[in-house]
Tab-separated table of C-alpha atoms in Angstrom:
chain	number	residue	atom	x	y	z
A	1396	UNK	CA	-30.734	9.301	-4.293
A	1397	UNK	CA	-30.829	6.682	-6.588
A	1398	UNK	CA	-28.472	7.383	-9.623
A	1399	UNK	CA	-24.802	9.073	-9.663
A	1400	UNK	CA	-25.692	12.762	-8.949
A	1401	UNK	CA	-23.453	13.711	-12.580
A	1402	UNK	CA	-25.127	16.875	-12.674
A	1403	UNK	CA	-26.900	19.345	-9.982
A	1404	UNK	CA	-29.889	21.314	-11.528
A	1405	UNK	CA	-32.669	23.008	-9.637
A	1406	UNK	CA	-35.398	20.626	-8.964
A	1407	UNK	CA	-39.234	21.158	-8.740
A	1408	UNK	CA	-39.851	23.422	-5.428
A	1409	UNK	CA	-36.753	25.010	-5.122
A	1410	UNK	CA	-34.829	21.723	-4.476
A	1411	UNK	CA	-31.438	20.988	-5.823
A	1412	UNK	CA	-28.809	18.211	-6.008
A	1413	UNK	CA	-25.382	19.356	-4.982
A	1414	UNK	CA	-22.151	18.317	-3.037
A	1415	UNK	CA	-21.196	18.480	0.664
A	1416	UNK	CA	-16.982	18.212	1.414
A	1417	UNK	CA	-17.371	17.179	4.910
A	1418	UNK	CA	-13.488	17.628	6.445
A	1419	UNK	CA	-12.627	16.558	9.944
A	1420	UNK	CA	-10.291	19.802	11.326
A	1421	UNK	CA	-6.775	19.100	12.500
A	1422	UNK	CA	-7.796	15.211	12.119
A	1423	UNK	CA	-4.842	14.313	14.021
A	1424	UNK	CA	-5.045	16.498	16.939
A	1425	UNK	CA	-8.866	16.090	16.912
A	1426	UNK	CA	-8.910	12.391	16.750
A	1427	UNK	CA	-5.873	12.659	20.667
A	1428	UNK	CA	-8.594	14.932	21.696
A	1429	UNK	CA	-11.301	13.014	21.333
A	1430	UNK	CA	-9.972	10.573	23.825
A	1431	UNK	CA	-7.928	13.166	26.030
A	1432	UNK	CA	-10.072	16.456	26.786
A	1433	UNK	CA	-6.751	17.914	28.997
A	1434	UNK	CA	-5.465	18.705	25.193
A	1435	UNK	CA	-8.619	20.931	24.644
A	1436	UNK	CA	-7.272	24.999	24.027
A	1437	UNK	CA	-3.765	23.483	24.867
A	1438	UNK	CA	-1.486	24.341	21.810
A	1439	UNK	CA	-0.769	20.628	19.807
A	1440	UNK	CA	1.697	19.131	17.322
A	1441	UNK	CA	1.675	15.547	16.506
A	1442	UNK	CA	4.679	14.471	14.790
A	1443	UNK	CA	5.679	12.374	11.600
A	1444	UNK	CA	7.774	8.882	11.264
A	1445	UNK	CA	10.182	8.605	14.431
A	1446	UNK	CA	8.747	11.846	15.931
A	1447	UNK	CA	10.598	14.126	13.432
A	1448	UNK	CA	8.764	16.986	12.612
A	1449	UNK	CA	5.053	18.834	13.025
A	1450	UNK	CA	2.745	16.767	10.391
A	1451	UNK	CA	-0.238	18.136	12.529
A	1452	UNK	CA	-1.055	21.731	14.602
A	1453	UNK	CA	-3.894	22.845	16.188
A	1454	UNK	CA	-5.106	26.345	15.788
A	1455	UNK	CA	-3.191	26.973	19.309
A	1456	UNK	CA	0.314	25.756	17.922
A	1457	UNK	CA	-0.881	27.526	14.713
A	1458	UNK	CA	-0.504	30.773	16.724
A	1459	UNK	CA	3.152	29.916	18.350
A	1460	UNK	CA	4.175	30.298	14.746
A	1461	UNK	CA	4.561	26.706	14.509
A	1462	UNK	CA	5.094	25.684	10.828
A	1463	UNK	CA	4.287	22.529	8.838
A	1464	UNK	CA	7.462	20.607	8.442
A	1465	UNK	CA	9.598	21.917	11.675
A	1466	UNK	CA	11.886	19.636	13.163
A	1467	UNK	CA	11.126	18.224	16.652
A	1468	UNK	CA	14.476	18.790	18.028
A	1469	UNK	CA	13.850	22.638	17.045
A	1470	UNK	CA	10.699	23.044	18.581
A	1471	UNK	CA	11.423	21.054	21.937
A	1472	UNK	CA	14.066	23.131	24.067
A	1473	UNK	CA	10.892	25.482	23.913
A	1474	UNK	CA	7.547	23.161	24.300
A	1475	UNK	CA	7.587	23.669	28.098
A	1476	UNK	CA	7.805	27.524	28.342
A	1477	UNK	CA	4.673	27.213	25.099
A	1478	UNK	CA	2.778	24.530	27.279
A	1479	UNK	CA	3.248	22.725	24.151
A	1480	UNK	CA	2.397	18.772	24.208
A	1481	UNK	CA	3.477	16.754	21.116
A	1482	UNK	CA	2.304	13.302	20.704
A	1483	UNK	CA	3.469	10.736	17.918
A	1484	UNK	CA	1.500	9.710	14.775
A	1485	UNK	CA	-0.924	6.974	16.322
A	1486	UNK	CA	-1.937	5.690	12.833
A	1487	UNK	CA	-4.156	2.669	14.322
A	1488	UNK	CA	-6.407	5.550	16.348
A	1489	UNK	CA	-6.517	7.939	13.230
A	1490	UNK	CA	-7.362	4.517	10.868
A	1491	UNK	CA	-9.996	3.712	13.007
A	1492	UNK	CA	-11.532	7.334	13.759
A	1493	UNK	CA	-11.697	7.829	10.082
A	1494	UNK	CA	-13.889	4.685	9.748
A	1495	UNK	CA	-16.123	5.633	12.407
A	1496	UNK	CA	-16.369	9.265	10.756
A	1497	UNK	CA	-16.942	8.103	6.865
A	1498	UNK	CA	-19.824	5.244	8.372
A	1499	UNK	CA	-21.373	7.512	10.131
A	1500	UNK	CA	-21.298	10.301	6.953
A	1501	UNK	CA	-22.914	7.214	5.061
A	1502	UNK	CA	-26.143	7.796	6.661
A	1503	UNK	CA	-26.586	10.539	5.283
A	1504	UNK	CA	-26.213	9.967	1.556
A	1505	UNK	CA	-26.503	7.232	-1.092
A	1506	UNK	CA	-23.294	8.762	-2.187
A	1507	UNK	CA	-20.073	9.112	-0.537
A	1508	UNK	CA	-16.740	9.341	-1.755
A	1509	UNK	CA	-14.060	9.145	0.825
A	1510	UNK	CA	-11.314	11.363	-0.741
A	1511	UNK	CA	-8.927	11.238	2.030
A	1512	UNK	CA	-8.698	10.120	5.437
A	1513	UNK	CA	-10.043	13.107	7.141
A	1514	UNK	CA	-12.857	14.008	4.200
A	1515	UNK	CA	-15.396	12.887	2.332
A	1516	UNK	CA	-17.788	13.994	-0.734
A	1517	UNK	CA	-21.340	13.297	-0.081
A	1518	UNK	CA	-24.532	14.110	-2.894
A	1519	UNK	CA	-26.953	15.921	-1.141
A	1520	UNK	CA	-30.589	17.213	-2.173
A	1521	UNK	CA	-33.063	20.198	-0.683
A	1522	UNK	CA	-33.633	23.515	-0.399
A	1523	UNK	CA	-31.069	25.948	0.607
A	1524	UNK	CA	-32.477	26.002	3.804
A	1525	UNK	CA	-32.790	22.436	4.236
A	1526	UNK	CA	-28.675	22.027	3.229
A	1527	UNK	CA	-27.921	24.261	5.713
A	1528	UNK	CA	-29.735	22.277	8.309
A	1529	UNK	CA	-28.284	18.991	7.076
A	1530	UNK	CA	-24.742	20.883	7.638
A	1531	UNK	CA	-25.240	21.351	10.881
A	1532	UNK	CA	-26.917	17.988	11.271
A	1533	UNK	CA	-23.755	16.320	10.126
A	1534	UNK	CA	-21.305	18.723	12.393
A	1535	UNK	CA	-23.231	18.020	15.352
A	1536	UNK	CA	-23.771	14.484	14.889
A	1537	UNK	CA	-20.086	13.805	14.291
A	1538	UNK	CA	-19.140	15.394	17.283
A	1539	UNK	CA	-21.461	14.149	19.595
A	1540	UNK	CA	-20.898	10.490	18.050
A	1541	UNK	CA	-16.814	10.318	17.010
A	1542	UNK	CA	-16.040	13.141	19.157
A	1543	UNK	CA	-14.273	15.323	16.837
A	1544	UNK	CA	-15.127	18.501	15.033
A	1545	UNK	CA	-16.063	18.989	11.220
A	1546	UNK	CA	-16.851	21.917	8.677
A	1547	UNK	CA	-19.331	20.969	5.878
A	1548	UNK	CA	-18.712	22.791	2.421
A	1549	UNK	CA	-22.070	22.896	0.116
A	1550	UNK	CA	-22.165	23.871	-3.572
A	1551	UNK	CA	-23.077	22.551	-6.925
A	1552	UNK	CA	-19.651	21.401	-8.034
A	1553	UNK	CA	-16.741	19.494	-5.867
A	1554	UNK	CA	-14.164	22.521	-6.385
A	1555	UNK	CA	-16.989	24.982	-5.308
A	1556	UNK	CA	-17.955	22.840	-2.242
A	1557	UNK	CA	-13.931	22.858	-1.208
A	1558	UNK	CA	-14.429	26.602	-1.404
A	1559	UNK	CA	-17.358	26.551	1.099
A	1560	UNK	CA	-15.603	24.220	3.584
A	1561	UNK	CA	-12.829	26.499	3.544
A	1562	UNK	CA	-14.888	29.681	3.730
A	1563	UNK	CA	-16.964	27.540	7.080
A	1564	UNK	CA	-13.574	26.657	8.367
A	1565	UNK	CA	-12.146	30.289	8.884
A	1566	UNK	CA	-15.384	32.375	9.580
A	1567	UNK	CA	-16.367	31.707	12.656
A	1568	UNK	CA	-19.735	33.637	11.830
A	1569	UNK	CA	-20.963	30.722	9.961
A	1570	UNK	CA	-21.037	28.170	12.775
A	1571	UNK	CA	-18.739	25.488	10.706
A	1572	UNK	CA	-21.348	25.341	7.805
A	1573	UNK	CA	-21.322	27.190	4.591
A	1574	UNK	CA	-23.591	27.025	1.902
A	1575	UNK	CA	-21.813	28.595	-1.616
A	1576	UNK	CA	-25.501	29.355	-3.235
A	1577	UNK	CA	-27.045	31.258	-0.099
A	1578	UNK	CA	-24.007	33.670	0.356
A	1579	UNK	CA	-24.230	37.033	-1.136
A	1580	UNK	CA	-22.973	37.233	-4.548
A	1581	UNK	CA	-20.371	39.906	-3.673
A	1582	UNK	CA	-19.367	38.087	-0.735
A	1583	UNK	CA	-18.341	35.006	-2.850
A	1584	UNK	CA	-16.667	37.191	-5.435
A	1585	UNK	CA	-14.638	39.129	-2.730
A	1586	UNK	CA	-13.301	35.981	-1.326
A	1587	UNK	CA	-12.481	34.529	-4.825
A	1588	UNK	CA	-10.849	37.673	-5.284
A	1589	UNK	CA	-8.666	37.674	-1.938
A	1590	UNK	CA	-7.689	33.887	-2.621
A	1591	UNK	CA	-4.636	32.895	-4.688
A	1592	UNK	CA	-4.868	30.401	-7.671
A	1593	UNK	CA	-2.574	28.033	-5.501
A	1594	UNK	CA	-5.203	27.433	-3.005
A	1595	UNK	CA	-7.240	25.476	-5.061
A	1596	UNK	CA	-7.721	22.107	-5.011
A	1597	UNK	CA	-5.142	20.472	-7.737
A	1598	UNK	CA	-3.584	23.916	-8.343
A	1599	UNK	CA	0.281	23.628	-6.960
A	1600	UNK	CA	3.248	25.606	-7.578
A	1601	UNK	CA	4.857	25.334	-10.559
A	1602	UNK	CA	0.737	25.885	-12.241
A	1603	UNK	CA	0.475	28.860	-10.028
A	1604	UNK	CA	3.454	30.732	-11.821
A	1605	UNK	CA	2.335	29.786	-15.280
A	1606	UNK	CA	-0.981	30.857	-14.720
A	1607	UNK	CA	0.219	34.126	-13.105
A	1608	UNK	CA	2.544	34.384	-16.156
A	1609	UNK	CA	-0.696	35.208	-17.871
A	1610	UNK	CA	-2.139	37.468	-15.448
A	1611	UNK	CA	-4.452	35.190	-13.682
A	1612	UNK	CA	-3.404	35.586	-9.812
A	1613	UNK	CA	-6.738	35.087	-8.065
A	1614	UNK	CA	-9.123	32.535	-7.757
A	1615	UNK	CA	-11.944	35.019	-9.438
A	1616	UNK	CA	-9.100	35.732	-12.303
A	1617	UNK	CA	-9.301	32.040	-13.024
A	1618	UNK	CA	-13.236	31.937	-12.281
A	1619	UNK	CA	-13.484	34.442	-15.323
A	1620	UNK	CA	-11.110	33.075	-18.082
A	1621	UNK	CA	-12.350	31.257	-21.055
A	1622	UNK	CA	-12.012	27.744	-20.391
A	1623	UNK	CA	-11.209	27.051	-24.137
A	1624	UNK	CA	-8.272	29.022	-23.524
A	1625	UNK	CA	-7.129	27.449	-20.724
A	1626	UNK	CA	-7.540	24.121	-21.777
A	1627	UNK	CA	-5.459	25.152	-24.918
A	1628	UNK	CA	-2.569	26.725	-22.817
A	1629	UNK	CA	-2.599	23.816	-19.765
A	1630	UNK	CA	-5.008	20.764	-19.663
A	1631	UNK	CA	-8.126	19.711	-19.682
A	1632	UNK	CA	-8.177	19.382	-16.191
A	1633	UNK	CA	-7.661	22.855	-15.800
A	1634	UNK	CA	-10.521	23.525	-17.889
A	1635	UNK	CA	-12.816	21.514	-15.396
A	1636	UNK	CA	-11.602	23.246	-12.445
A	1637	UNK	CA	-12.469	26.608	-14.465
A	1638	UNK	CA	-15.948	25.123	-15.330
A	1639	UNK	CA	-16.303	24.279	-11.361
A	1640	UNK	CA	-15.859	27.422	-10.819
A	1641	UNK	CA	-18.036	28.905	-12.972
A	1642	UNK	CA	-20.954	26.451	-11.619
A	1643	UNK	CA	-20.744	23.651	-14.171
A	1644	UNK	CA	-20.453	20.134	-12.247
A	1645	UNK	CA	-17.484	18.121	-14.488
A	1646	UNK	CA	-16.505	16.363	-11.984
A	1647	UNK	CA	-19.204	13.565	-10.967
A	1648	UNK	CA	-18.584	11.396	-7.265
A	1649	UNK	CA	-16.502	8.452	-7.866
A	1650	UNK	CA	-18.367	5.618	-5.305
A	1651	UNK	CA	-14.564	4.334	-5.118
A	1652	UNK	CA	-11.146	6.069	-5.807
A	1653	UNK	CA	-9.360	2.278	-6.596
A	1654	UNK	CA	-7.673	4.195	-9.678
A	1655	UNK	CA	-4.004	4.622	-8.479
A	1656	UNK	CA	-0.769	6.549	-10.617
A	1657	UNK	CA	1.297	4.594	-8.192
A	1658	UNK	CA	1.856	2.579	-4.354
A	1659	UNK	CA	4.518	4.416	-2.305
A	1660	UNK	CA	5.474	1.798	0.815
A	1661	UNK	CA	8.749	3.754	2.926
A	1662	UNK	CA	9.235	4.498	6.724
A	1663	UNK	CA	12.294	6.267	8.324
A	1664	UNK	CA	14.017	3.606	10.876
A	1665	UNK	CA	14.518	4.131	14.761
A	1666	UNK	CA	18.186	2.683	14.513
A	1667	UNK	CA	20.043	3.350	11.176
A	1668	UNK	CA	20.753	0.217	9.068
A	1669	UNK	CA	24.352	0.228	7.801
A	1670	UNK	CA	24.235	-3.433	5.941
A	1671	UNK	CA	23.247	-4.395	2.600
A	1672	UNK	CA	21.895	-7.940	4.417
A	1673	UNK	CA	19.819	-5.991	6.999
A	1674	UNK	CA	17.793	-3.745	4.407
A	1675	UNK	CA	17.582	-7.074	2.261
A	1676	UNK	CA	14.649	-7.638	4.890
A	1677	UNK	CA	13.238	-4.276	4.471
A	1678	UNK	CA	13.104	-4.693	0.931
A	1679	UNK	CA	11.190	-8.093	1.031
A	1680	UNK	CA	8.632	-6.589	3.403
A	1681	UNK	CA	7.598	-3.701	1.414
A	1682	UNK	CA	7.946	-5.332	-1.551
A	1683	UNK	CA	5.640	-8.095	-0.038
A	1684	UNK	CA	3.237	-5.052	1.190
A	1685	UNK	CA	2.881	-3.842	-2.112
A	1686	UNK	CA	2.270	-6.957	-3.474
A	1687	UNK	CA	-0.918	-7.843	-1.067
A	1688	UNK	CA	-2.237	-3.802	-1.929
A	1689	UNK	CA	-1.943	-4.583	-5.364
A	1690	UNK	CA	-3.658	-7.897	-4.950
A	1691	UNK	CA	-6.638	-6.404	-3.169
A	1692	UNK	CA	-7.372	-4.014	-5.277
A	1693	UNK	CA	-7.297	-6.372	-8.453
A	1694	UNK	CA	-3.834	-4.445	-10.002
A	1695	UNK	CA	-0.805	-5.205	-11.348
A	1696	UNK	CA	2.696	-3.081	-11.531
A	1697	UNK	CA	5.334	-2.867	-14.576
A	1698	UNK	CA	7.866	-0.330	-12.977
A	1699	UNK	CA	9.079	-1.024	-9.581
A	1700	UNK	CA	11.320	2.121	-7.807
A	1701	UNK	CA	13.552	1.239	-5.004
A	1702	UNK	CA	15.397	4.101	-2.781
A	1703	UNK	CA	17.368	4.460	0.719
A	1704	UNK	CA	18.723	7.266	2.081
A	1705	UNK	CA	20.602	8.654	5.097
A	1706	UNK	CA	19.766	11.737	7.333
A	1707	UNK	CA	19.719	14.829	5.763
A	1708	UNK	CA	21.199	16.354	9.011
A	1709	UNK	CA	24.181	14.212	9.161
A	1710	UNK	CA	26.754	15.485	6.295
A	1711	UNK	CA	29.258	12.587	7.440
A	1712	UNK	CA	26.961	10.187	5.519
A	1713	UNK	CA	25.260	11.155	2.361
A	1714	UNK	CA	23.997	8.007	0.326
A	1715	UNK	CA	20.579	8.144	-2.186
A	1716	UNK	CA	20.969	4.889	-4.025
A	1717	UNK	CA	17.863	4.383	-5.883
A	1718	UNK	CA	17.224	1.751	-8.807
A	1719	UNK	CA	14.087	1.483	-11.292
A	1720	UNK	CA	13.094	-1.975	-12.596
A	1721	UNK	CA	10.800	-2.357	-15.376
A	1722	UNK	CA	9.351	-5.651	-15.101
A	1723	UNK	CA	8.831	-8.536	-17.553
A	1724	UNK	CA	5.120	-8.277	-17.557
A	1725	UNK	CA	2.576	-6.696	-15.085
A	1726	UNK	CA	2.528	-8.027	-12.207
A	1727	UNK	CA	1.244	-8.485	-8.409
A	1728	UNK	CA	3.512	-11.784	-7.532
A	1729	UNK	CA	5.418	-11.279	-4.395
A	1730	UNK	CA	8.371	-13.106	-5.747
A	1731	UNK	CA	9.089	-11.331	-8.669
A	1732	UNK	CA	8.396	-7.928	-6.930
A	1733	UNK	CA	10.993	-8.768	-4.452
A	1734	UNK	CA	13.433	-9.763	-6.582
A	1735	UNK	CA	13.502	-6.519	-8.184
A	1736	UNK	CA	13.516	-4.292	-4.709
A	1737	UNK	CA	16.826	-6.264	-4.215
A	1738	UNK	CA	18.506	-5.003	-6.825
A	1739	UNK	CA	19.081	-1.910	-5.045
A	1740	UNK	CA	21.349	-3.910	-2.626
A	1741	UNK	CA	24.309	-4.044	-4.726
A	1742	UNK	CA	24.382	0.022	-4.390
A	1743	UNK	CA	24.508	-0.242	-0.644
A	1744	UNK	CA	27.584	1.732	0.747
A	1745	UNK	CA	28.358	-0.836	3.564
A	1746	UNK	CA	28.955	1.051	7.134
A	1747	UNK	CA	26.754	4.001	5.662
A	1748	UNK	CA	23.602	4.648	8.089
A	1749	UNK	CA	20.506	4.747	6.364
A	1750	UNK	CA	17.612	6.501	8.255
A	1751	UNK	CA	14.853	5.614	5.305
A	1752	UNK	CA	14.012	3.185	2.359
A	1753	UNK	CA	11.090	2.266	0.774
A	1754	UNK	CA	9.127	1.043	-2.604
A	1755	UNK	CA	7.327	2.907	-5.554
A	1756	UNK	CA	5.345	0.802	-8.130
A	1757	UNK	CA	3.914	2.167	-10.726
A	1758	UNK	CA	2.491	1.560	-14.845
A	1759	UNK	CA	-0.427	-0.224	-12.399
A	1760	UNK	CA	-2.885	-1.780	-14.532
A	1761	UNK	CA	-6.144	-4.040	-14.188
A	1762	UNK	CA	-5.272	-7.416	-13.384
A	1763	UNK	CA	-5.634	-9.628	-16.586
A	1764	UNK	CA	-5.486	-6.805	-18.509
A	1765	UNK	CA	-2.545	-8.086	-20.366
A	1766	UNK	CA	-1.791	-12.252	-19.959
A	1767	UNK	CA	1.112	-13.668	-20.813
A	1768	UNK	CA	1.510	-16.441	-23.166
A	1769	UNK	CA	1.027	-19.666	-21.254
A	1770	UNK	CA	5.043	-20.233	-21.633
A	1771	UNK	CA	5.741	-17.251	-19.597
A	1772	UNK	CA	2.641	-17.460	-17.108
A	1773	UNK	CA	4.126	-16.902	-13.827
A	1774	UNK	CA	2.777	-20.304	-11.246
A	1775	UNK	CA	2.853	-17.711	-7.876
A	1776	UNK	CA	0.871	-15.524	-9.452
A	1777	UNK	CA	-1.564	-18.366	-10.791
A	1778	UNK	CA	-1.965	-19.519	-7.441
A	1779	UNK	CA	-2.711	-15.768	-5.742
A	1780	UNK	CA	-0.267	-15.826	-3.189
A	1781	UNK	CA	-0.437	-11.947	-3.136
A	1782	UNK	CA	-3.764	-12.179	-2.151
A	1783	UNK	CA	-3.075	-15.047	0.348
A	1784	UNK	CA	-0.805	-13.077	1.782
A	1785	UNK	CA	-2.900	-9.931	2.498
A	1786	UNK	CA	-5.801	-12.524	3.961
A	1787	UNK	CA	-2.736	-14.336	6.786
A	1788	UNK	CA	-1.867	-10.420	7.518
A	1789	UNK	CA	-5.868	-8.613	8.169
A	1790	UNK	CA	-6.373	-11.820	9.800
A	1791	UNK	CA	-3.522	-12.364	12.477
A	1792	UNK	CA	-2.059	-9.167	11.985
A	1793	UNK	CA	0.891	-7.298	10.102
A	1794	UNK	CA	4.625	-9.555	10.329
A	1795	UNK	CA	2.590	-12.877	11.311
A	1796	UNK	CA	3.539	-14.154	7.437
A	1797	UNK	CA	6.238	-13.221	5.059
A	1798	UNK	CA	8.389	-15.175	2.137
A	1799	UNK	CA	12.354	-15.389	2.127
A	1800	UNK	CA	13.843	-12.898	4.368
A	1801	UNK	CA	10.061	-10.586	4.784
A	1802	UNK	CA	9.312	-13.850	7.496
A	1803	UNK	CA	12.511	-13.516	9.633
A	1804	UNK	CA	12.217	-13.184	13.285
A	1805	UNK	CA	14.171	-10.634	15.460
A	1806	UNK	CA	15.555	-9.059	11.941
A	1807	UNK	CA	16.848	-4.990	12.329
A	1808	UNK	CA	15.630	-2.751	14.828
A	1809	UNK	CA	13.386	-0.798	11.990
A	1810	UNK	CA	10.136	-0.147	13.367
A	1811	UNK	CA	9.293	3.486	13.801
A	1812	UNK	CA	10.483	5.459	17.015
A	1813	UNK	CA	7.231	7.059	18.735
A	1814	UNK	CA	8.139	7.669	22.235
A	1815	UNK	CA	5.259	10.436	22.557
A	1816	UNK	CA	2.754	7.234	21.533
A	1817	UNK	CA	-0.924	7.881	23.012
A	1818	UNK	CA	-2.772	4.833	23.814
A	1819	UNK	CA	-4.790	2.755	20.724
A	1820	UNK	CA	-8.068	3.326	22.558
A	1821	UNK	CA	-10.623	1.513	20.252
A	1822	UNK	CA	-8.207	-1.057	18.854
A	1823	UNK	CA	-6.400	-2.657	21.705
A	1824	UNK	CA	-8.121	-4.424	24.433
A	1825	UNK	CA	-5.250	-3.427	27.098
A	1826	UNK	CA	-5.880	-0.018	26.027
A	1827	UNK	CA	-9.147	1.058	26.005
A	1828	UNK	CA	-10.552	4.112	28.116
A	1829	UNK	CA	-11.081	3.622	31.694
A	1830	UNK	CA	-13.906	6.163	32.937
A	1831	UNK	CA	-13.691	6.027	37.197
A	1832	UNK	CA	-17.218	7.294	38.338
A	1833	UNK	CA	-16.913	10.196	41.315
């Protein structure tokens, strides 16, 4: 294709332009899997920041009753008697398995938009029957190449095509693959129909009661309503997702998702920090991070949040300091961002063990958007040492640079605890895959 697929009409021959969700299932039990076949049919968690709860389940652990969200320490005293094997967030393996996957998808379309880390939006063209072969084109060819399984959603509209990935993702009768247009009308309705508002994409809670405040419970109640109406009562983004439904594309593929609300940089620590000094460092680092993200993507922040907290299961200790700086003028510098993290130091109870902290910036806006008058121009800025510091880190690696107290060695003990780690096959040479010929 050679121009933004903004609208999907019926082509010449039966051909037609439309969207493919292609989403990797369970990425992060997919991605251990891919490098560990014992796992295969054996029931799966992986766990969040310091191994504390289930982020991840496959289907298996899905069946135990297993729940998004549970605590490690609940689930353990039973994980033998399950045959249950947990393994800790391996971010570097995921990273890189995503990569592979969203290259490979590349092939396949002009278009991609990589919406997540475990899916992508691709524009696709052809007859029904030749979508539903490029479906399983792109299933098998994933597998076979990244080793990890995929459902491919097809439809005229994104919020249709989520639809059909979810449909191919729990009917096994359709072999991963679903195509929205070449199911049976009253197939598509019944499902609609058996499918609350709040499992649409964009559609979460507190929307869900409003809209079934008006009587609209189901999908297909929403699929019906006049999107004047709706748009009147909630938003116009509402309205879209009505129009989606009803078959009218509104929302076109974005070749890049750089537009960003916000930058969230936090981590829980594997050895509380009780002193105002030692979460000084923390705050330099992320404040540093966010100043190198902000740099590479050509932003700037005006509001910078910081927070710490302690454990939510220890009552002894019960701290949530939390400060929000507006700043002088947008900004990326790593100076000025860290001298605003460390105003949350003064509200440090000292002796109190914090478990988490982190950075929020938000009000981003296009760099040189707004310049200050050349009075107020800020030198470190000038002389882009955001961006010189994101170029030191993706060249020797993360903590090989840092400003002030971000560069000191043998700080706090506040990396992440992962003692369920699985090796970082593709991205450490000491760990790569052995295969031992019989």
């Amino acid at each position: 294709m050679s121009e933004t697929p903004e609208r999907y009409e019926t082509r010449a021959a039966g051909t037609i332009r439309q969207i493919a969700l292609v989403d990797v299932n369970c990425f992060y039990a997919s991605a251990e899997r891919a490098f560990d076949p014992s796992l295969e049919g054996r029931p799966l968690v992986v766990l969040s920041n310091n191994d504390g709860c289930a982020v991840t389940r496959s289907p298996e652990a899905k069946a135990l009753g297993i729940s998004v969200g549970e605590p490690w320490f609940k689930i353990a005293p039973r994980a033998k008697e399950w045959g249950l094997v947990a393994k800790s967030s391996n971010y570097e393996l995921y990273g890189d398995i995503s990569a592979r996957v969203m290259e490979l998808l590349s092939r396949y379309s002009a278009w991609l938009e990589v919406y997540s880390i475990d899916e992508a939006f691709l524009g696709v063209k052809g007859t029904p029957d030749e979508l539903l072969r490029l479906g399983q084109t792109i299933k098998s060819a994933v597998r076979r190449n990244v080793g990890v399984p995929v459902c491919v959603g097809i439809a005229g509209t994104k919020t249709l095509a989520k639809l059909a990935n979810k449909w191919a993702k729990n009917n096994p009768g359709l072999n991963g693959v679903c195509h929205w247009d070449s199911m049976p009308a009253p197939a598509r309705e019944a499902l609609m129909a058996r499918l609350s508002v709040i499992e649409l994409w964009g559609v979460a809670t507190r929307l869900t009661k409003r809209l079934n405040g008006m009587g609209i419970h189901s999908i297909l109640d929403l699929a019906r309503a006049d999107p004047v109406r709706i748009r009147d009562r909630f938003s116009v983004v509402l309205m879209r997702t009505v129009l989606e439904l009803q078959g009218t594309a509104c929302i076109p593929l974005e070749e890049e998702r750089i537009g960003r609300d916000q930058l969230i940089f936090s981590r829980s620590f594997s050895t509380p920090i009780t002193t105002a000094g030692d979460l000084r460092q923390v705050m330099s680092v992320y404040a540093q991070q966010a100043s190198a993200r902000l740099a590479k993507h050509g932003l700037q922040a005006k509001v910078l949040t910081a927070f710490a907290g302690t454990s939510h299961y220890n009552p002894q200790d019960t701290s949530y300091p939390s400060v929000c700086v507006t700043l002088p003028m947008p900004t990326a510098d790593p100076v000025l961002l860290t001298r605003a993290s460390h105003t949350l130091l003064p509200r440090i109870q000292e002796g109190t063990r914090y478990v988490r902290a982190g950075i929020m910036v938000t009000d981003l806006r296009p760099t040189g958007q707004q310049s200050p008058l050349p009075a107020f121009a800020n030198p470190h800025e000038e002389r882009g040492i955001g961006t010189l510091l994101e170029d030191i880190s993706r060249r020797y690696g993360r903590g090989s640079v840092g400003l002030g107290h971000a560069g000191i060695r043998g700080g706090p003990d506040w990396s992440m605890q992962r003692t369920m780690l699985s090796p970082r096959y593709t991205t450490h040479w000491d760990e790569l895959p052995v295969v031992k010929a019989a």
